Short mmCIF file of C-alpha atoms and ligand atoms in Angstrom, two decimals:
data_model
loop_
_atom_site.label_atom_id
_atom_site.label_comp_id
_atom_site.label_asym_id
_atom_site.label_seq_id
_atom_site.Cartn_x
_atom_site.Cartn_y
_atom_site.Cartn_z
CA MET A 1 125.91 123.76 123.42
CA ASN A 2 124.02 120.53 123.45
CA LYS A 3 124.12 117.79 120.71
CA PRO A 4 120.97 117.70 118.43
CA ALA A 5 118.31 115.63 119.45
CA ARG A 6 118.04 112.28 118.35
CA GLY A 7 116.55 112.07 114.68
CA SER A 8 117.39 115.38 113.75
CA LEU A 9 118.53 115.81 110.15
CA LEU A 10 120.98 118.70 109.55
CA GLY A 11 122.91 117.80 106.60
CA ILE A 12 124.06 114.80 104.41
CA GLU A 13 127.91 115.26 105.08
CA PRO A 14 127.95 113.90 108.64
CA LEU A 15 125.80 110.89 107.95
CA GLU A 16 127.29 107.35 107.21
CA ALA A 17 126.35 105.60 104.20
CA LYS A 18 124.44 103.12 106.05
CA GLU A 19 122.06 105.46 107.66
CA ILE A 20 121.39 106.84 104.14
CA LEU A 21 120.49 103.50 102.94
CA GLY A 22 118.12 103.11 106.03
CA LEU A 23 116.46 106.16 104.95
CA LEU A 24 116.17 105.40 101.31
CA LYS A 25 114.77 101.80 102.18
CA LEU A 26 112.03 103.45 104.60
CA ALA A 27 111.18 106.02 101.80
CA ARG A 28 110.72 103.19 99.43
CA ARG A 29 108.13 101.89 102.07
CA MET A 30 106.09 104.86 102.55
CA ASN A 31 103.20 105.11 100.47
CA PRO A 32 101.01 108.81 100.95
CA LEU A 33 98.10 107.00 99.66
CA LYS A 34 98.09 103.91 102.10
CA ALA A 35 99.84 105.54 105.16
CA ARG A 36 99.60 104.40 108.75
CA PRO A 37 99.25 106.94 111.40
CA LEU A 38 102.52 106.56 112.85
CA LEU A 39 102.61 110.28 113.93
CA ARG A 40 99.32 110.83 115.41
CA GLY A 41 98.96 113.62 117.64
CA LYS A 42 102.68 114.58 116.90
CA ARG A 43 103.00 118.42 116.01
CA ILE A 44 105.27 119.26 113.53
CA VAL A 45 106.12 123.21 112.85
CA LEU A 46 107.22 124.32 109.44
CA LEU A 47 109.25 127.17 110.16
CA PHE A 48 110.04 128.66 106.71
CA TYR A 49 112.46 132.11 106.59
CA GLU A 50 112.66 131.74 102.76
CA PRO A 51 110.11 130.88 99.92
CA SER A 52 109.42 127.54 99.08
CA THR A 53 106.64 125.33 97.42
CA ARG A 54 107.72 121.81 96.71
CA THR A 55 109.55 121.54 100.22
CA ARG A 56 106.99 123.12 102.08
CA THR A 57 104.17 121.61 100.38
CA SER A 58 105.61 117.93 100.33
CA PHE A 59 106.72 118.21 103.96
CA GLU A 60 103.26 119.18 105.05
CA ILE A 61 101.77 116.34 103.12
CA ALA A 62 104.17 114.05 104.24
CA ALA A 63 103.55 114.98 108.11
CA LYS A 64 99.63 114.91 107.65
CA SER A 65 99.90 111.66 105.73
CA LEU A 66 101.32 110.16 108.66
CA GLY A 67 98.54 111.63 111.01
CA ALA A 68 100.45 114.59 112.45
CA ILE A 69 98.89 117.94 113.00
CA THR A 70 101.12 120.84 111.13
CA THR A 71 101.25 124.66 111.32
CA LEU A 72 103.24 127.12 109.28
CA VAL A 73 105.13 129.66 110.22
CA GLN A 74 106.76 132.25 107.78
CA SER A 75 108.92 135.21 108.57
CA SER A 76 106.42 137.44 107.10
CA GLY A 77 103.22 137.65 108.95
CA SER A 78 104.82 136.43 112.15
CA SER A 79 107.03 137.89 114.90
CA ILE A 80 110.23 137.25 113.24
CA GLU A 81 109.39 140.38 111.27
CA LYS A 82 109.36 142.20 114.73
CA GLY A 83 112.89 141.25 114.96
CA GLU A 84 112.52 138.01 117.19
CA SER A 85 115.76 135.92 116.91
CA ILE A 86 115.82 132.40 115.70
CA LEU A 87 116.17 130.74 119.25
CA ASP A 88 113.38 132.85 120.58
CA THR A 89 111.04 131.78 117.98
CA GLY A 90 112.25 127.94 118.52
CA TYR A 91 111.69 128.43 122.66
CA THR A 92 108.24 130.04 121.89
CA LEU A 93 107.40 127.03 119.30
CA ARG A 94 108.80 124.48 121.88
CA ALA A 95 106.37 126.04 124.62
CA ILE A 96 103.41 125.92 122.04
CA GLY A 97 104.05 122.02 121.99
CA ALA A 98 105.97 121.51 118.92
CA ASP A 99 107.58 117.84 118.66
CA CYS A 100 109.61 118.72 115.53
CA ILE A 101 110.69 121.63 113.47
CA VAL A 102 111.27 121.71 109.78
CA MET A 103 113.18 124.67 109.19
CA ARG A 104 114.47 126.68 105.90
CA HIS A 105 116.56 129.75 106.61
CA PRO A 106 118.75 132.18 104.29
CA SER A 107 121.78 131.36 106.60
CA ALA A 108 124.10 128.52 106.72
CA GLY A 109 123.95 126.72 110.12
CA ALA A 110 120.90 128.27 111.26
CA PRO A 111 118.96 124.88 111.90
CA HIS A 112 122.24 123.34 113.64
CA LEU A 113 121.80 126.61 116.07
CA MET A 114 118.32 125.56 116.83
CA ALA A 115 119.11 122.25 117.19
CA GLN A 116 121.72 122.69 119.61
CA HIS A 117 119.18 124.77 121.94
CA LEU A 118 116.14 122.71 121.63
CA ASP A 119 115.26 119.30 122.85
CA ILE A 120 113.04 118.11 119.93
CA PRO A 121 114.41 117.17 116.51
CA VAL A 122 115.19 119.83 113.82
CA ILE A 123 115.15 118.72 110.02
CA ASN A 124 117.04 121.20 107.67
CA ALA A 125 114.89 122.02 104.77
CA GLY A 126 117.56 124.06 102.98
CA ASP A 127 120.15 126.51 104.97
CA GLY A 128 121.77 129.12 102.98
CA MET A 129 124.54 128.02 100.32
CA HIS A 130 125.05 124.83 102.83
CA GLU A 131 123.01 121.87 102.62
CA HIS A 132 119.47 120.68 101.52
CA PRO A 133 119.25 117.06 102.88
CA SER A 134 115.93 116.02 102.01
CA GLN A 135 116.58 116.89 98.36
CA ALA A 136 119.37 114.83 98.13
CA LEU A 137 117.68 111.79 99.68
CA LEU A 138 114.59 112.30 97.19
CA ASP A 139 117.06 112.71 94.36
CA ALA A 140 118.83 109.57 95.29
CA VAL A 141 115.32 107.87 95.65
CA THR A 142 114.42 108.99 91.98
CA ILE A 143 117.66 107.81 90.79
CA LEU A 144 117.49 104.30 92.08
CA LYS A 145 114.00 104.13 90.79
CA HIS A 146 115.42 104.23 87.47
CA LYS A 147 119.01 103.14 87.87
CA LYS A 148 118.71 100.18 90.12
CA SER A 149 121.92 100.80 91.66
CA PHE A 150 124.75 103.58 92.28
CA HIS A 151 127.37 101.14 91.32
CA GLY A 152 129.21 102.88 88.17
CA LEU A 153 127.14 105.83 87.63
CA HIS A 154 128.32 109.08 86.32
CA VAL A 155 126.63 112.43 87.11
CA ALA A 156 127.19 115.51 85.60
CA ILE A 157 125.88 118.64 87.80
CA ILE A 158 125.55 121.60 85.43
CA GLY A 159 125.07 125.42 86.60
CA ASP A 160 125.22 127.71 89.39
CA VAL A 161 127.33 125.22 91.69
CA LEU A 162 128.62 127.74 93.99
CA HIS A 163 125.27 129.02 95.37
CA SER A 164 123.70 125.69 95.53
CA ARG A 165 122.88 124.06 98.52
CA VAL A 166 121.12 121.19 96.46
CA ALA A 167 124.47 120.41 94.63
CA ARG A 168 126.56 120.42 97.86
CA SER A 169 124.02 117.70 99.42
CA ALA A 170 124.06 115.81 96.46
CA CYS A 171 127.81 115.52 96.15
CA HIS A 172 128.08 114.62 99.61
CA LEU A 173 125.52 111.78 99.18
CA LEU A 174 126.51 110.46 95.82
CA THR A 175 130.42 110.37 96.51
CA LYS A 176 129.52 108.27 99.56
CA PHE A 177 128.49 105.55 97.15
CA GLY A 178 131.33 106.12 94.88
CA VAL A 179 129.42 107.81 92.11
CA LYS A 180 131.50 109.62 89.82
CA ILE A 181 130.71 113.50 89.69
CA THR A 182 131.51 116.19 87.02
CA LEU A 183 130.58 119.72 87.84
CA CYS A 184 130.02 121.93 84.67
CA GLY A 185 129.56 125.58 84.45
CA PRO A 186 131.43 129.15 83.99
CA PRO A 187 134.28 129.95 86.84
CA GLU A 188 131.43 132.10 88.63
CA PHE A 189 129.23 129.44 89.32
CA VAL A 190 131.79 126.66 89.48
CA PRO A 191 135.05 127.87 90.92
CA ASP A 192 138.17 125.76 90.78
CA VAL A 193 138.12 125.36 94.61
CA ALA A 194 134.61 123.46 94.36
CA ALA A 195 136.38 120.60 93.18
CA THR A 196 137.81 120.09 97.02
CA LEU A 197 134.43 119.73 98.35
CA VAL A 198 134.75 116.05 98.34
CA PRO A 199 137.75 114.19 97.12
CA GLY A 200 137.35 112.99 93.44
CA LEU A 201 135.21 115.60 91.87
CA ARG A 202 136.10 116.69 88.30
CA ILE A 203 135.48 119.89 87.05
CA THR A 204 134.96 120.97 83.43
CA ARG A 205 133.97 124.28 81.69
CA HIS A 206 132.49 122.31 78.63
CA LEU A 207 129.10 121.08 78.63
CA GLU A 208 129.92 118.63 75.74
CA ASP A 209 132.90 117.29 77.74
CA ALA A 210 130.44 116.81 80.81
CA LEU A 211 127.58 114.98 79.11
CA ARG A 212 129.57 112.40 77.54
CA GLY A 213 128.96 109.14 78.54
CA THR A 214 126.75 110.48 81.42
CA ASP A 215 123.82 108.43 83.32
CA VAL A 216 122.27 111.50 85.04
CA ILE A 217 122.18 115.03 84.47
CA MET A 218 121.41 117.03 87.27
CA LEU A 219 120.65 120.80 86.13
CA LEU A 220 120.56 123.57 88.98
CA ARG A 221 118.70 126.61 89.13
CA VAL A 222 120.21 129.74 87.93
CA GLN A 223 119.14 133.02 89.52
CA THR A 224 119.52 135.91 86.83
CA GLU A 225 120.44 138.22 89.58
CA ARG A 226 123.87 136.49 90.18
CA LEU A 227 124.86 137.08 86.65
CA ALA A 228 124.82 140.82 87.15
CA GLY A 229 128.47 142.19 87.13
CA GLN A 230 129.76 138.77 86.30
CA LYS A 231 131.99 138.35 83.33
CA ILE A 232 129.61 135.65 81.39
CA SER A 233 126.22 137.41 80.52
CA LEU A 234 122.92 135.35 80.48
CA GLN A 235 122.95 135.18 76.94
CA ASP A 236 126.24 133.41 77.05
CA TYR A 237 124.98 131.34 79.70
CA ILE A 238 122.18 130.35 77.80
CA ALA A 239 124.43 129.61 74.72
CA ARG A 240 127.20 127.47 76.71
CA TYR A 241 124.89 125.66 79.37
CA GLN A 242 121.25 125.44 78.41
CA MET A 243 120.03 121.77 77.94
CA THR A 244 118.70 121.29 74.53
CA PRO A 245 117.40 118.05 72.68
CA ALA A 246 120.55 118.28 70.62
CA ARG A 247 122.99 118.39 73.76
CA LEU A 248 121.09 115.92 75.56
CA LYS A 249 122.03 113.20 72.70
CA LEU A 250 125.43 113.50 73.88
CA ALA A 251 124.66 111.69 77.01
CA LYS A 252 124.03 108.15 77.46
CA ARG A 253 120.53 107.10 75.46
CA ASP A 254 118.79 106.36 78.90
CA ALA A 255 120.44 109.70 80.82
CA LEU A 256 117.79 111.00 83.24
CA VAL A 257 117.26 114.90 83.31
CA MET A 258 116.87 116.34 86.96
CA HIS A 259 116.12 119.54 88.39
CA PRO A 260 115.27 120.68 91.82
CA GLY A 261 113.01 122.86 90.68
CA PRO A 262 111.79 125.74 90.22
CA ILE A 263 112.72 125.45 86.37
CA ILE A 264 112.90 128.29 83.94
CA ARG A 265 111.97 126.75 80.76
CA GLY A 266 114.23 128.70 78.42
CA LEU A 267 117.01 129.58 80.80
CA GLU A 268 118.50 126.40 82.44
CA LEU A 269 116.69 123.70 79.76
CA THR A 270 114.27 124.08 76.93
CA ALA A 271 110.71 123.19 77.27
CA ASP A 272 111.22 120.11 75.09
CA VAL A 273 113.87 118.72 77.42
CA ALA A 274 111.84 119.37 80.41
CA GLU A 275 108.94 117.36 78.84
CA SER A 276 111.28 114.85 77.30
CA GLY A 277 110.79 111.14 78.39
CA GLN A 278 114.16 111.30 79.86
CA SER A 279 113.16 114.26 82.34
CA VAL A 280 112.27 112.80 85.68
CA ILE A 281 111.60 116.56 87.19
CA VAL A 282 107.93 116.03 87.97
CA ASP A 283 109.03 112.38 89.64
CA GLU A 284 111.82 114.00 91.93
CA VAL A 285 108.63 116.47 93.29
CA ARG A 286 106.65 113.06 93.79
CA ASN A 287 109.13 111.23 95.51
CA GLY A 288 109.48 114.20 97.75
CA VAL A 289 106.37 113.27 99.84
CA PRO A 290 107.55 109.52 100.45
CA THR A 291 111.06 110.63 101.27
CA ARG A 292 109.96 113.15 103.83
CA MET A 293 107.58 110.87 105.33
CA ALA A 294 110.52 108.47 106.29
CA ILE A 295 112.59 111.37 107.39
CA LEU A 296 109.65 112.48 109.77
CA ALA A 297 109.22 108.80 111.11
CA ARG A 298 112.86 108.45 111.77
CA ALA A 299 112.85 111.99 113.64
CA LEU A 300 109.98 111.01 115.96
CA GLY A 301 111.20 107.77 116.71
CA ARG A 302 108.32 105.96 114.38
CA ALA A 303 110.63 104.47 111.66
CA ARG A 304 109.57 101.01 111.86
C1 LIG B 401 115.82 124.43 95.63
C2 LIG B 401 116.23 125.02 97.05
O1 LIG B 401 115.34 126.11 97.48
O2 LIG B 401 116.89 125.23 97.58
N1 LIG B 401 114.67 124.10 95.54
C3 LIG B 401 113.93 123.20 96.18
O3 LIG B 401 114.15 123.10 97.35
N2 LIG B 401 113.47 122.32 95.48
C4 LIG B 401 116.64 124.99 94.51
C5 LIG B 401 116.78 126.37 94.38
O4 LIG B 401 116.12 127.00 94.63
O5 LIG B 401 117.80 126.61 93.78
#
């Protein structure tokens, strides 16, 4: 097993605060409309074993804005369907001339495996229930655009924390900067053990309790099939945890509403909340492009 190539981004957990700050600073300097061709001639493969809209297109637009060539490999329609292993797919892409692989996979650790066997940087675009580092970084960029600093911030993360790589990466990132985090949801989605992910996490089952005094409300996607056979029904979930205009008033007046997408109006939040002045959901998507430009420039050693 080898060390991942320099510039790989496999998760937030192993990063030091100063590396994160470096990426956030670089992301703020990236402008997709006035991009320099820092990655001209570089070949970036987007290897997606799971569906994606935001992450895939923003990595692609980020790469192309910097002058790179991109190609998309999805599990359907490729040799993955014929049973080719992750590593054999990786060796094939390397042989074709890939300089970097951006990879999403349903199994935790799949990008790490790839990174240990290839001599090119691998970027984790979401691995199972483990991490989604580029999402945490774009969320940090979004928070800092509105809140200026992480100092003294209180973030409530609401919904299916157990299955969420977004929540895991956000907890790792925000706690490195002293942000206070409250996880909120039913035990099916927020088991008590979730509090041990990083020291200092607080859990509550009551939305009202999570929202009071909160600066940032991070909603998570709820997959209805996860509720099958559970004690809590979809109707109960909506009744207890859906973000409504009345509940939003419990948070600070300038609290931000975030959601990694895809949102389901009428489930995690109402349409009024999604469209309210406090919602920065579209902003998160927009900030995904410069953030991923920074990640790719760092990956290919063109970060200056
Ligand atoms: C998330 C993902 O796929 O991890 N979406 C995204 O990348 N913006 C959230 C989710 O699907 O729950």
